[in-house]
Coordinates of C-alpha atoms and ligand atoms in Angstrom, one line a residue:
X1 CA 65.1 72.5 81.8
X2 CA 62.1 74.2 80.0
X3 CA 64.7 77.4 79.4
X4 CA 67.1 75.4 77.3
X5 CA 66.8 75.0 73.7
X6 CA 68.6 73.3 71.0
X7 CA 69.8 76.3 68.3
X8 CA 68.3 76.2 64.9
X9 CA 70.6 75.8 61.9
X10 CA 71.2 79.5 61.2
X11 CA 72.9 81.0 57.9
X12 CA 76.0 79.2 58.3
X13 CA 76.5 76.0 55.8
X14 CA 78.6 74.3 58.2
X15 CA 77.1 70.8 58.8
X16 CA 77.4 71.2 62.6
X17 CA 75.8 74.2 64.4
X18 CA 76.7 73.1 68.0
X19 CA 79.7 75.3 69.0
X20 CA 81.9 73.6 71.2
X21 CA 82.0 75.8 74.7
X22 CA 82.7 74.9 78.1
X23 CA 82.5 76.2 81.6
X24 CA 85.9 76.1 83.4
X25 CA 85.8 76.1 87.3
X26 CA 89.3 77.1 87.8
X27 CA 89.7 76.4 91.6
X28 CA 92.5 76.7 94.4
X29 CA 92.3 73.1 95.3
X30 CA 90.2 71.5 92.3
X31 CA 89.4 72.4 88.8
X32 CA 86.7 70.9 86.6
X33 CA 85.5 71.3 83.2
X34 CA 81.7 70.9 82.1
X35 CA 79.5 71.5 78.8
X36 CA 76.1 71.2 77.8
X37 CA 75.3 68.1 75.8
X38 CA 71.6 67.8 74.0
X39 CA 70.5 70.2 76.2
X40 CA 72.0 68.9 79.5
X41 CA 74.6 70.3 81.5
X42 CA 77.5 67.8 82.2
X43 CA 80.8 67.8 84.1
X44 CA 83.7 66.1 81.6
X45 CA 85.7 63.3 83.4
X46 CA 89.2 62.3 82.1
X47 CA 90.0 59.0 80.9
X48 CA 89.8 56.9 84.4
X49 CA 85.9 58.8 85.1
X50 CA 87.4 61.3 87.7
X51 CA 85.7 64.8 87.5
X52 CA 87.9 66.8 89.9
X53 CA 91.3 67.7 88.5
X54 CA 93.6 68.8 91.7
X55 CA 94.9 72.2 90.7
X56 CA 98.4 71.0 91.3
X57 CA 101.3 71.0 88.8
X58 CA 104.7 69.5 89.3
X59 CA 107.9 70.5 87.1
X60 CA 110.5 67.8 87.0
X61 CA 114.3 68.6 86.7
X62 CA 114.3 67.1 83.0
X63 CA 111.7 69.5 82.0
X64 CA 108.8 67.2 82.3
X65 CA 105.7 68.3 83.9
X66 CA 102.7 66.5 85.4
X67 CA 99.4 67.9 86.3
X68 CA 96.3 66.9 88.9
X69 CA 96.5 63.5 90.5
X70 CA 99.6 62.6 89.6
X71 CA 101.3 66.0 90.7
X72 CA 99.2 66.1 93.9
X73 CA 100.8 62.4 95.0
X74 CA 104.3 64.2 94.7
X75 CA 103.3 66.6 97.2
X76 CA 104.8 64.9 100.0
X77 CA 108.1 63.7 98.3
X78 CA 108.7 66.7 96.2
X79 CA 107.2 70.2 97.8
X80 CA 109.6 72.2 96.4
X81 CA 108.7 71.6 92.9
X82 CA 104.9 70.7 93.3
X83 CA 103.1 73.8 93.0
X84 CA 99.5 74.0 95.0
X85 CA 97.0 76.6 95.4
X86 CA 98.6 78.8 92.8
X87 CA 95.5 80.5 92.3
X88 CA 96.3 82.6 95.8
X89 CA 99.5 83.9 93.6
X90 CA 97.7 85.1 90.6
X91 CA 98.1 88.8 89.8
X92 CA 100.0 89.1 93.3
X93 CA 103.0 90.8 94.3
X94 CA 105.1 88.8 97.0
X95 CA 103.8 91.1 99.9
X96 CA 100.6 90.3 99.0
X97 CA 100.7 86.6 99.1
X98 CA 98.7 85.4 102.2
X99 CA 99.9 81.8 101.9
X100 CA 103.4 80.3 103.2
X101 CA 103.6 77.7 100.3
X102 CA 105.9 74.5 100.4
X103 CA 107.7 76.1 97.2
X104 CA 110.2 78.9 97.1
X105 CA 108.6 82.5 95.8
X106 CA 110.8 85.0 94.1
X107 CA 110.1 88.9 94.3
X108 CA 109.5 89.9 90.8
X109 CA 107.9 93.3 89.3
X110 CA 104.3 92.8 89.2
X111 CA 103.5 89.3 89.8
X112 CA 105.8 86.8 92.2
X113 CA 107.3 84.1 90.3
X114 CA 108.2 80.4 91.4
X115 CA 111.9 78.9 91.6
X116 CA 111.0 74.9 90.5
X117 CA 113.8 72.0 89.3
X118 CA 112.2 73.2 85.9
X119 CA 113.1 77.0 86.0
X120 CA 111.5 79.8 86.9
X121 CA 107.4 79.7 86.4
X122 CA 105.0 82.3 87.0
X123 CA 101.5 81.7 88.4
X124 CA 100.2 82.4 84.9
X125 CA 102.1 79.6 83.4
X126 CA 101.1 77.1 86.2
X127 CA 97.6 78.1 85.7
X128 CA 98.0 77.7 82.1
X129 CA 99.1 74.0 82.6
X130 CA 95.9 73.4 84.6
X131 CA 93.6 74.9 81.7
X132 CA 95.5 73.0 79.1
X133 CA 94.7 70.1 80.8
X134 CA 91.0 70.9 81.1
X135 CA 91.0 71.8 77.5
X136 CA 92.6 68.6 76.2
X137 CA 90.0 66.4 78.2
X138 CA 87.2 68.5 76.7
X139 CA 88.5 68.0 73.2
X140 CA 88.9 64.3 73.8
X141 CA 85.2 63.7 75.2
X142 CA 83.7 66.1 72.8
X143 CA 85.6 65.3 69.5
X144 CA 86.6 68.7 68.3
X145 CA 88.2 72.1 69.0
X146 CA 86.7 74.3 71.6
X147 CA 85.7 77.8 70.3
X148 CA 85.7 79.1 73.9
X149 CA 85.4 79.0 77.4
X150 CA 83.6 80.7 80.4
X151 CA 86.1 80.6 83.3
X152 CA 85.2 81.3 86.9
X153 CA 86.9 83.5 89.4
X154 CA 86.1 84.5 92.9
X155 CA 83.7 87.3 93.1
X156 CA 86.5 89.4 94.9
X157 CA 89.2 88.9 92.1
X158 CA 90.3 92.5 91.3
X159 CA 91.5 93.5 87.9
X160 CA 95.0 92.1 88.1
X161 CA 93.7 88.7 89.4
X162 CA 91.3 88.5 86.3
X163 CA 93.7 89.7 83.7
X164 CA 96.2 87.3 84.9
X165 CA 93.4 84.2 84.5
X166 CA 92.7 85.5 81.3
X167 CA 96.5 85.5 80.4
X168 CA 96.4 82.2 81.4
X169 CA 93.7 81.0 79.3
X170 CA 95.3 82.8 76.4
X171 CA 98.7 80.6 77.2
X172 CA 96.6 77.6 77.4
X173 CA 95.1 78.2 73.9
X174 CA 91.9 78.8 75.1
X175 CA 89.6 81.8 73.9
X176 CA 87.8 83.6 76.9
X177 CA 84.2 84.1 76.1
X178 CA 83.7 85.6 79.7
X179 CA 84.9 85.7 83.0
X180 CA 82.2 84.9 85.5
X181 CA 82.1 85.4 89.4
X182 CA 81.9 81.6 91.0
X183 CA 78.9 82.2 93.2
X184 CA 77.1 83.9 90.2
X185 CA 77.7 80.7 88.4
X186 CA 76.5 78.9 91.1
X187 CA 73.1 80.6 91.2
X188 CA 72.8 80.4 87.5
X189 CA 72.8 76.4 87.9
X190 CA 70.4 76.7 90.6
X191 CA 68.2 79.4 89.0
X192 CA 68.1 77.7 85.7
X193 CA 67.1 74.4 87.2
X194 CA 64.2 76.0 89.5
X195 CA 63.3 79.1 87.8
X196 CA 62.4 80.4 90.9
X197 CA 62.3 84.3 91.7
X198 CA 63.3 85.9 94.6
X199 CA 66.9 86.9 96.4
X200 CA 69.6 84.3 97.0
X201 CA 72.6 83.9 99.0
X202 CA 75.3 81.9 97.7
X203 CA 78.0 80.8 100.0
X204 CA 80.9 79.2 98.8
X205 CA 83.5 78.0 100.9
X206 CA 86.4 76.2 98.9
X207 CA 89.7 75.1 99.3
X208 CA 91.2 78.7 99.5
X209 CA 88.4 81.3 99.5
X210 CA 85.3 82.0 101.1
X211 CA 82.7 84.0 99.0
X212 CA 79.2 85.3 99.8
X213 CA 77.2 86.7 97.4
X214 CA 73.7 87.9 97.6
X215 CA 71.7 87.9 94.2
X216 CA 68.5 88.9 92.9
X217 CA 66.6 86.5 90.4
X218 CA 63.5 88.5 88.5
X219 CA 62.3 87.3 85.0
X220 CA 65.1 85.0 84.4
X221 CA 67.9 87.9 85.0
X222 CA 70.2 87.5 87.7
X223 CA 71.6 90.6 89.7
X224 CA 74.2 90.4 92.0
X225 CA 73.3 93.0 94.6
X226 CA 76.4 92.4 96.7
X227 CA 79.5 90.4 97.1
X228 CA 81.7 89.8 100.2
X229 CA 83.9 87.3 101.5
X230 CA 87.5 86.4 102.9
X231 CA 90.2 85.3 100.1
X232 CA 92.3 83.9 102.9
X233 CA 90.0 81.4 104.2
X234 CA 88.7 78.1 103.2
X235 CA 89.0 74.4 103.8
X236 CA 92.5 74.1 103.7
X237 CA 92.5 76.4 106.9
X238 CA 90.7 73.3 108.5
X239 CA 93.6 71.0 107.3
X240 CA 96.2 73.2 109.0
X241 CA 94.3 73.4 112.4
X242 CA 94.2 69.7 112.3
X243 CA 97.6 69.1 111.0
X244 CA 98.8 71.3 113.9
X245 CA 96.8 69.4 116.4
X246 CA 98.1 66.0 114.8
X247 CA 101.9 67.3 115.0
X248 CA 101.4 68.0 118.8
X249 CA 100.0 64.5 119.4
X250 CA 103.0 63.0 117.6
X251 CA 105.4 65.2 119.4
X252 CA 106.4 66.8 116.5
X253 CA 107.9 70.4 117.5
X254 CA 109.1 71.1 114.0
X255 CA 107.8 68.9 111.1
X256 CA 110.2 68.8 108.2
X257 CA 108.2 70.3 105.0
X258 CA 108.1 66.5 104.1
X259 CA 106.2 65.8 107.5
X260 CA 104.3 68.4 107.1
X261 CA 102.7 67.7 103.6
X262 CA 101.8 64.1 104.9
X263 CA 100.1 65.4 108.1
X264 CA 98.2 67.9 105.9
X265 CA 97.2 65.0 103.8
X266 CA 96.1 62.9 106.7
X267 CA 94.3 65.9 108.0
X268 CA 92.3 66.5 104.8
X269 CA 91.4 62.8 104.7
X270 CA 90.4 62.9 108.3
X271 CA 88.2 66.1 107.8
X272 CA 86.5 64.8 104.7
X273 CA 85.8 61.2 106.4
X274 CA 84.1 63.2 109.3
X275 CA 81.6 64.7 107.2
X276 CA 80.1 61.3 106.8
X277 CA 81.3 59.4 110.0
X278 CA 81.4 60.5 113.8
X279 CA 84.9 59.2 114.4
X280 CA 88.0 58.4 112.4
X281 CA 91.2 56.3 113.3
X282 CA 94.5 58.0 111.7
X283 CA 97.2 55.5 112.0
X284 CA 100.0 56.1 109.6
X285 CA 104.1 56.5 109.6
X286 CA 105.3 59.6 108.8
X287 CA 108.5 60.4 106.8
X288 CA 111.2 60.1 109.5
X289 CA 109.9 57.1 111.7
X290 CA 107.5 58.4 114.0
X291 CA 104.0 56.6 113.8
X292 CA 100.8 58.6 114.3
X293 CA 98.0 56.6 115.8
X294 CA 95.3 58.3 117.2
X295 CA 91.3 58.4 116.9
X296 CA 89.4 61.8 116.3
X297 CA 85.7 62.4 116.8
X298 CA 83.6 65.1 114.7
X299 CA 83.0 66.9 118.2
X300 CA 86.7 67.2 118.8
X301 CA 87.1 68.3 115.2
X302 CA 84.4 70.6 115.6
X303 CA 85.7 72.1 118.8
X304 CA 89.3 72.8 116.9
X305 CA 87.7 74.4 113.9
X306 CA 84.6 76.4 115.3
X307 CA 86.2 79.8 115.0
X308 CA 86.9 79.2 111.3
X309 CA 83.3 78.3 110.6
X310 CA 82.6 81.6 112.9
X311 CA 84.8 83.7 110.9
X312 CA 82.7 83.0 107.8
X313 CA 79.3 84.9 109.3
X314 CA 80.7 88.6 109.3
X315 CA 81.3 88.8 105.8
X316 CA 77.6 87.4 105.5
X317 CA 76.2 90.1 107.6
X318 CA 78.2 92.5 105.6
X319 CA 76.9 91.5 102.2
X320 CA 73.2 91.5 103.5
X321 CA 73.7 94.8 105.0
X322 CA 75.3 96.1 101.4
X323 CA 72.7 94.5 99.5
X324 CA 69.9 96.1 101.6
X325 CA 68.3 93.0 102.3
X326 CA 67.3 91.4 105.7
X327 CA 68.0 87.8 106.5
X328 CA 64.2 87.0 106.1
X329 CA 64.1 88.2 102.6
X330 CA 66.4 85.8 101.6
X331 CA 64.1 83.0 99.5
X332 CA 67.3 80.5 99.6
X333 CA 70.7 79.5 100.5
X334 CA 72.9 77.9 98.0
X335 CA 75.7 75.9 99.4
X336 CA 78.9 75.8 97.1
X337 CA 82.3 74.6 97.5
X338 CA 83.6 71.1 98.7
X339 CA 84.1 72.7 102.2
X340 CA 80.3 73.1 102.6
X341 CA 79.9 69.1 103.0
X342 CA 81.0 69.4 106.9
X343 CA 77.9 69.2 108.8
X344 CA 79.3 72.3 111.1
X345 CA 79.0 74.7 108.2
X346 CA 75.5 73.3 107.3
X347 CA 74.4 73.9 110.6
X348 CA 75.8 77.3 110.7
X349 CA 74.2 78.5 107.6
X350 CA 70.9 77.0 108.7
X351 CA 71.2 78.7 111.8
X352 CA 72.2 82.0 110.4
X353 CA 69.5 82.2 107.9
X354 CA 66.8 80.1 109.8
X355 CA 66.0 77.6 107.1
X356 CA 68.2 74.7 105.7
X357 CA 70.5 75.7 102.8
X358 CA 69.8 74.1 99.4
X359 CA 72.2 71.3 98.6
X360 CA 70.5 69.5 95.6
X361 CA 73.4 70.2 93.2
X362 CA 76.5 68.7 93.7
X363 CA 78.5 71.6 95.6
X364 CA 81.9 70.8 93.8
X365 CA 80.2 70.8 90.5
X366 CA 77.8 73.9 90.6
X367 CA 80.0 76.4 89.6
X368 CA 81.5 74.6 86.4
X369 CA 77.8 73.9 85.7
X370 CA 76.8 77.2 85.6
X371 CA 79.7 78.5 83.7
X372 CA 78.7 75.8 81.0
X373 CA 75.3 77.1 80.8
X374 CA 76.5 80.4 80.4
X375 CA 79.2 79.2 77.8
X376 CA 76.5 77.6 75.5
X377 CA 74.3 80.8 75.7
X378 CA 77.6 83.2 74.8
X379 CA 78.6 80.6 72.0
X380 CA 75.3 81.0 70.5
X381 CA 74.0 77.8 71.0
X382 CA 70.9 79.2 72.7
X383 CA 68.4 81.4 71.3
X384 CA 67.1 83.2 74.4
X385 CA 69.6 85.4 75.6
X386 CA 70.2 85.9 79.2
X387 CA 71.5 89.2 80.9
X388 CA 74.2 88.2 83.9
X389 CA 75.2 91.0 86.2
X390 CA 78.4 91.3 88.4
X391 CA 79.2 93.9 90.6
X392 CA 82.5 95.7 91.4
X393 CA 83.9 95.2 94.9
X394 CA 85.3 99.1 95.2
X395 CA 84.4 102.4 93.9
X396 CA 86.4 103.5 91.2
X397 CA 87.0 107.3 90.6
X398 CA 89.9 110.2 90.0
X399 CA 91.7 112.5 92.5
X400 CA 90.6 116.1 92.2
X401 CA 92.1 119.1 93.1
X402 CA 92.8 119.5 97.0
X403 CA 93.7 115.6 97.0
X404 CA 90.3 114.6 97.1
X405 CA 88.5 111.4 95.6
X406 CA 85.9 111.9 93.0
X407 CA 83.8 108.7 92.9
X408 CA 83.0 107.9 89.2
X409 CA 81.7 104.1 89.5
X410 CA 80.3 103.4 93.1
X411 CA 81.3 100.1 94.5
X412 CA 78.7 97.5 93.8
X413 CA 77.6 98.8 90.6
X414 CA 76.6 96.1 88.3
X415 CA 78.9 95.0 85.6
X416 CA 79.4 96.0 82.7
X417 CA 79.2 99.5 83.4
X418 CA 80.4 102.8 81.7
X419 CA 80.1 106.4 83.6
X420 CA 81.4 109.8 82.6
X421 CA 81.5 112.6 84.5
X422 CA 82.8 116.3 83.4
X423 CA 85.7 118.4 84.9
X424 CA 87.5 121.5 84.2
X425 CA 90.8 123.5 84.2
X426 CA 91.7 125.3 87.4
X427 CA 94.2 127.8 86.1
X428 CA 94.0 129.9 83.2
X429 CA 95.8 128.9 80.3
X430 CA 96.1 125.4 81.6
X431 CA 97.2 122.9 78.9
X432 CA 97.4 119.6 80.8
X433 CA 95.9 117.9 83.5
X434 CA 96.7 114.7 85.4
X435 CA 94.5 112.1 85.9
X436 CA 95.2 109.7 88.9
X437 CA 92.5 106.9 89.0
X438 CA 91.6 105.4 92.3
X439 CA 89.9 102.5 94.0
X440 CA 88.5 102.7 97.4
X441 CA 85.7 104.4 99.7
X442 CA 87.8 107.0 101.6
X443 CA 87.2 111.1 100.9
X444 CA 90.8 111.5 100.6
X445 CA 93.0 110.6 97.6
X446 CA 95.9 109.6 99.5
X447 CA 93.8 106.9 101.6
X448 CA 92.6 105.1 98.3
X449 CA 94.8 102.8 96.5
X450 CA 96.3 104.4 93.1
X451 CA 95.7 102.1 90.2
X452 CA 96.9 104.5 87.3
X453 CA 97.7 107.9 86.3
X454 CA 98.0 109.4 82.9
X455 CA 98.0 113.1 81.5
X456 CA 96.0 115.0 78.9
X457 CA 98.1 117.3 77.1
X458 CA 97.6 119.9 74.4
X459 CA 94.3 121.4 75.9
X460 CA 94.3 124.9 73.9
X461 CA 94.8 127.5 76.4
X462 CA 91.7 129.2 77.8
X463 CA 90.6 130.7 81.1
X464 CA 90.0 128.5 84.3
X465 CA 87.1 126.6 83.9
X466 CA 86.1 126.8 80.4
X467 CA 87.8 123.6 79.4
X468 CA 85.2 120.7 79.4
X469 CA 86.8 117.3 80.2
X470 CA 84.9 114.2 80.0
X471 CA 86.3 111.5 81.9
X472 CA 85.0 108.0 81.1
X473 CA 85.3 104.9 83.0
X474 CA 84.4 101.6 81.4
X475 CA 84.4 98.3 83.3
X476 CA 83.7 95.7 80.9
X477 CA 82.0 92.1 81.9
X478 CA 85.3 90.7 83.0
X479 CA 85.9 93.6 85.5
X480 CA 88.6 94.7 83.5
X481 CA 88.8 98.9 83.8
X482 CA 89.5 101.4 80.9
X483 CA 89.8 105.0 81.3
X484 CA 89.3 107.8 78.8
X485 CA 89.6 111.6 79.1
X486 CA 88.3 113.8 76.3
X487 CA 88.5 117.6 76.3
X488 CA 85.3 118.4 74.4
X489 CA 86.0 121.9 72.9
X490 CA 89.2 120.9 71.3
X491 CA 88.9 117.0 70.9
X492 CA 92.0 116.4 72.6
X493 CA 92.0 112.9 74.1
X494 CA 93.8 110.2 76.3
X495 CA 93.3 106.9 77.7
X496 CA 94.7 104.1 80.1
X497 CA 94.0 100.3 80.5
X498 CA 94.3 99.6 84.1
X499 CA 96.4 96.5 84.7
X500 CA 97.6 97.3 88.1
X501 CA 101.0 95.6 89.1
X502 CA 99.1 93.4 91.4
X503 CA 95.9 93.2 93.2
X504 CA 94.3 94.0 96.6
X505 CA 93.3 91.0 98.8
X506 CA 90.1 90.7 100.7
X507 CA 91.3 91.4 104.0
X508 CA 92.7 94.8 102.4
X509 CA 89.3 95.3 100.8
X510 CA 87.4 94.8 104.3
X511 CA 90.0 96.8 106.1
X512 CA 89.9 99.6 103.4
X513 CA 85.9 99.5 103.5
X514 CA 86.0 99.4 107.5
X515 CA 88.4 102.3 107.4
X516 CA 86.1 104.2 105.2
X517 CA 83.2 103.7 107.7
X518 CA 85.3 104.5 110.6
X519 CA 86.2 107.8 109.1
X520 CA 82.9 108.8 107.4
X521 CA 82.5 111.8 110.0
X522 CA 86.4 112.8 109.7
X523 CA 86.3 112.6 106.1
X524 CA 83.3 114.8 105.9
X525 CA 84.8 117.6 107.6
X526 CA 88.3 116.9 105.9
X527 CA 86.3 116.7 102.7
X528 CA 84.6 120.5 103.4
X529 CA 87.9 121.8 104.2
X530 CA 89.3 120.8 101.1
X531 CA 86.9 122.1 99.0
X532 CA 86.9 125.3 100.9
X533 CA 90.7 125.5 100.3
X534 CA 90.3 124.6 96.9
X535 CA 87.6 127.0 96.5
X536 CA 89.4 129.9 98.1
X537 CA 92.1 129.4 95.9
X538 CA 90.4 129.5 92.8
X539 CA 88.9 132.9 93.9
X540 CA 92.1 134.2 94.8
X541 CA 93.6 133.3 91.5
X542 CA 90.5 134.6 89.5
X543 CA 90.8 137.9 91.7
X544 CA 94.5 138.1 91.3
X545 CA 94.2 138.0 87.5
X546 CA 91.2 140.0 87.4
X547 CA 93.3 142.8 89.4
X548 CA 96.1 142.3 86.7
X549 CA 93.8 142.7 84.0
X550 CA 91.5 145.7 85.2
X551 CA 92.6 146.8 88.5
X552 CA 94.3 150.0 87.3
X553 CA 91.5 150.6 85.0
X554 CA 88.3 150.0 87.0
X555 CA 89.2 150.5 90.7
X556 CA 90.7 153.5 92.8
X557 CA 93.7 153.0 95.1
X558 CA 91.4 152.7 98.3
X559 CA 89.3 150.0 96.7
X560 CA 92.6 148.0 95.3
X561 CA 93.7 148.0 98.9
X562 CA 90.5 146.9 100.4
X563 CA 90.6 143.7 97.9
X564 CA 94.5 143.1 98.7
X565 CA 93.9 143.1 102.5
X566 CA 90.8 140.6 102.2
X567 CA 93.1 138.3 100.0
X568 CA 95.6 138.7 102.8
X569 CA 93.1 138.1 105.5
X570 CA 91.7 134.6 103.5
X571 CA 95.5 133.7 103.0
X572 CA 95.8 133.8 106.7
X573 CA 92.7 131.9 107.6
X574 CA 93.8 129.1 104.8
X575 CA 97.2 128.9 106.7
X576 CA 95.2 128.1 110.0
X577 CA 93.4 125.3 108.0
X578 CA 89.9 125.7 109.8
X579 CA 86.6 125.5 108.4
X580 CA 84.7 128.7 110.0
X581 CA 87.5 131.4 109.7
X582 CA 88.0 130.6 105.9
X583 CA 84.5 130.8 105.4
X584 CA 84.4 134.2 106.7
X585 CA 87.5 135.0 105.2
X586 CA 85.8 134.1 101.7
X587 CA 82.7 136.2 102.7
X588 CA 85.0 139.1 103.2
X589 CA 86.8 138.7 99.9
X590 CA 83.4 138.1 98.3
X591 CA 82.0 141.6 99.8
X592 CA 84.9 143.6 98.7
X593 CA 85.3 142.1 95.0
X594 CA 81.4 142.4 94.5
X595 CA 81.5 145.9 92.9
X596 CA 84.6 145.0 91.0
X597 CA 82.8 142.0 89.4
X598 CA 79.8 144.3 88.6
X599 CA 81.7 146.9 86.6
X600 CA 84.0 144.1 84.8
X601 CA 80.7 142.7 83.8
X602 CA 79.4 145.9 82.6
X603 CA 82.3 146.3 80.2
X604 CA 82.2 142.9 79.1
X605 CA 85.3 141.7 79.8
X606 CA 84.6 138.6 81.4
X607 CA 82.6 135.7 80.0
X608 CA 80.5 133.8 83.0
X609 CA 80.5 130.5 83.3
X610 CA 76.9 129.0 82.8
X611 CA 75.7 125.2 83.1
X612 CA 76.7 122.5 85.3
X613 CA 78.9 122.7 88.2
X614 CA 82.3 121.7 87.6
X615 CA 84.9 120.1 89.9
X616 CA 88.6 121.2 88.8
X617 CA 91.4 119.1 88.2
X618 CA 94.9 119.6 89.1
Ligands
ADP1 P1 88.1 75.2 95.5 O1 87.1 76.0 95.0 O2 89.2 76.0 96.2 O3 89.1 74.6 94.3 P2 86.8 73.0 96.4 O4 85.4 73.6 96.2 O5 87.1 72.1 95.3 O6 87.7 74.3 96.4 O7 86.7 72.7 97.7 C1 87.9 71.9 98.4 C2 87.9 72.0 99.7 O8 86.6 71.2 100.1 C3 88.9 71.0 100.5 O9 89.6 71.6 101.6 C4 88.3 69.9 100.7 O10 88.9 69.2 101.8 C5 87.0 70.1 101.2 N1 86.0 69.0 100.8 C6 86.0 68.2 99.8 N2 85.1 67.3 100.4 C7 84.8 67.2 101.7 C8 84.3 66.6 102.7 N3 83.4 65.7 102.3 N4 84.0 67.2 104.1 C9 85.0 68.2 104.2 N5 85.6 69.0 103.2 C10 85.6 68.6 102.0
MG2 MG1 85.5 76.6 94.1

């Protein structure tokens, strides 16, 4: 613990310098709160000594609300009003929700809503109840008011999901010091304890999500090289497979919702027991009368769920490839999440990396502990400051002329990040431009996801190509995006904060990335064609306006005719849409306009553009 220090009293006159800050692991299945006390990270327990708070909230018809174990106990009896796995709904529209919960979802603009006996609830409110319960636990244990919390989110959470998490914290009266990727928090917990340099893989299999991150630790600085995962894969899926198997054994064709919940509870208990034992007996009477009486061996269970274990490996491969690291270069593998207690997972991970994974820290608590360490640092309780770098999962950019994507912040850039790029106008006298903010890897704008659109108006009229529009992308440490545009000669500015209506799930992200790779070649051709088209149109516009201004004065009728027919030829080639003929026609037009351009230069009518190449905006 050499790196932890107790802060010296500063200028403040307050008697207690230590500011109460906590780390919160807001999990799909369980949530935890931890803090640093006397230099040591500690997970805080409730009055009964329990550390894991089930992330379950029950709404009663009389308006009462129960949270945690009491709510989870009601899952079988009152499934319609007992909300589990709400994390999977955060920041999502109905169409994006990957689970079929036991409660009723309502379509709503932006985020899905939940119909309960206690009224319609948003996922943000449900999460706020969980967070409020953790806040009360922390304040009771620490004897004071919190200054703030670091809350962890899956590495793949997009803008909408992160924003929803922040909103939930605000509702719960918690100041968010920072949102932190869960695997990053875990690495933080391990990195500080061991202070070992090298490349680490963090394999996090929780109840509902799988995340794999590749991080580099150097000189006390963590850098996330790449993230990958599957937002629709977790320990719950093992329960579902086992519950199906049990239902088949009990000859239940279509279990009722209550029976299903009971089976899921039994399946989870059997699964967890099989992490310790080779065989379990399950004897239970189900709602409706049937009696379940069976034994299950670990090898039977592993055979039933082998493909779930295997599904975690392709994302691991992708994360390594994205980070440019080979399996041999990985110094250590950290296991996070309750589901990594399964021996089959440990074996598969060990085999993949060719070394046994690190399991010194409790896989349930490791994320909360890392968050607590970070919260302690951010609250100013530590004198040494750390740098913590997360990455963005998909490239961000804008649409340029011809429907192309111009990437401004490449995928896997470390956060926080700010990037700027200059653009210009396409037409003479153009006074407004539309800025379409995109997320994705494809070359064509319509194949990326549109995050936001805004307009920059009031640009003073000037010749095409003279306006200088600086577009700045800023992604803060929480992964929230702000885009600003500034026309630099006039100072006209506009900006948007991007809060998309709802997020992309991991399969969608994975599909977008796979799609981008598959189309790499097509896209390159397509991009050249579009660029040529844009360039041709620009030249034709410029030529037409030059003809109008000086055609009569500087050219004779034959010369004018040659230029007009070269323009016609280019127009025809553009209509055909093939790269080669367009290029030939462009060269043709260039040849017949060279003399005209020289004469115009001579009379100094036109101001030539100097400086860097600018792409044009629509
Ligand atoms: P989350 O991050 O989604 O909240 P957790 O890290 O708490 O999830 O992991 C919850 C999952 O871990 C559940 O599916 C639970 O059944 C599983 N789990 C917990 N303990 C064990 C165990 N001993 N063996 C197998 N799975 C376990
Ligand atoms: Mg977790």
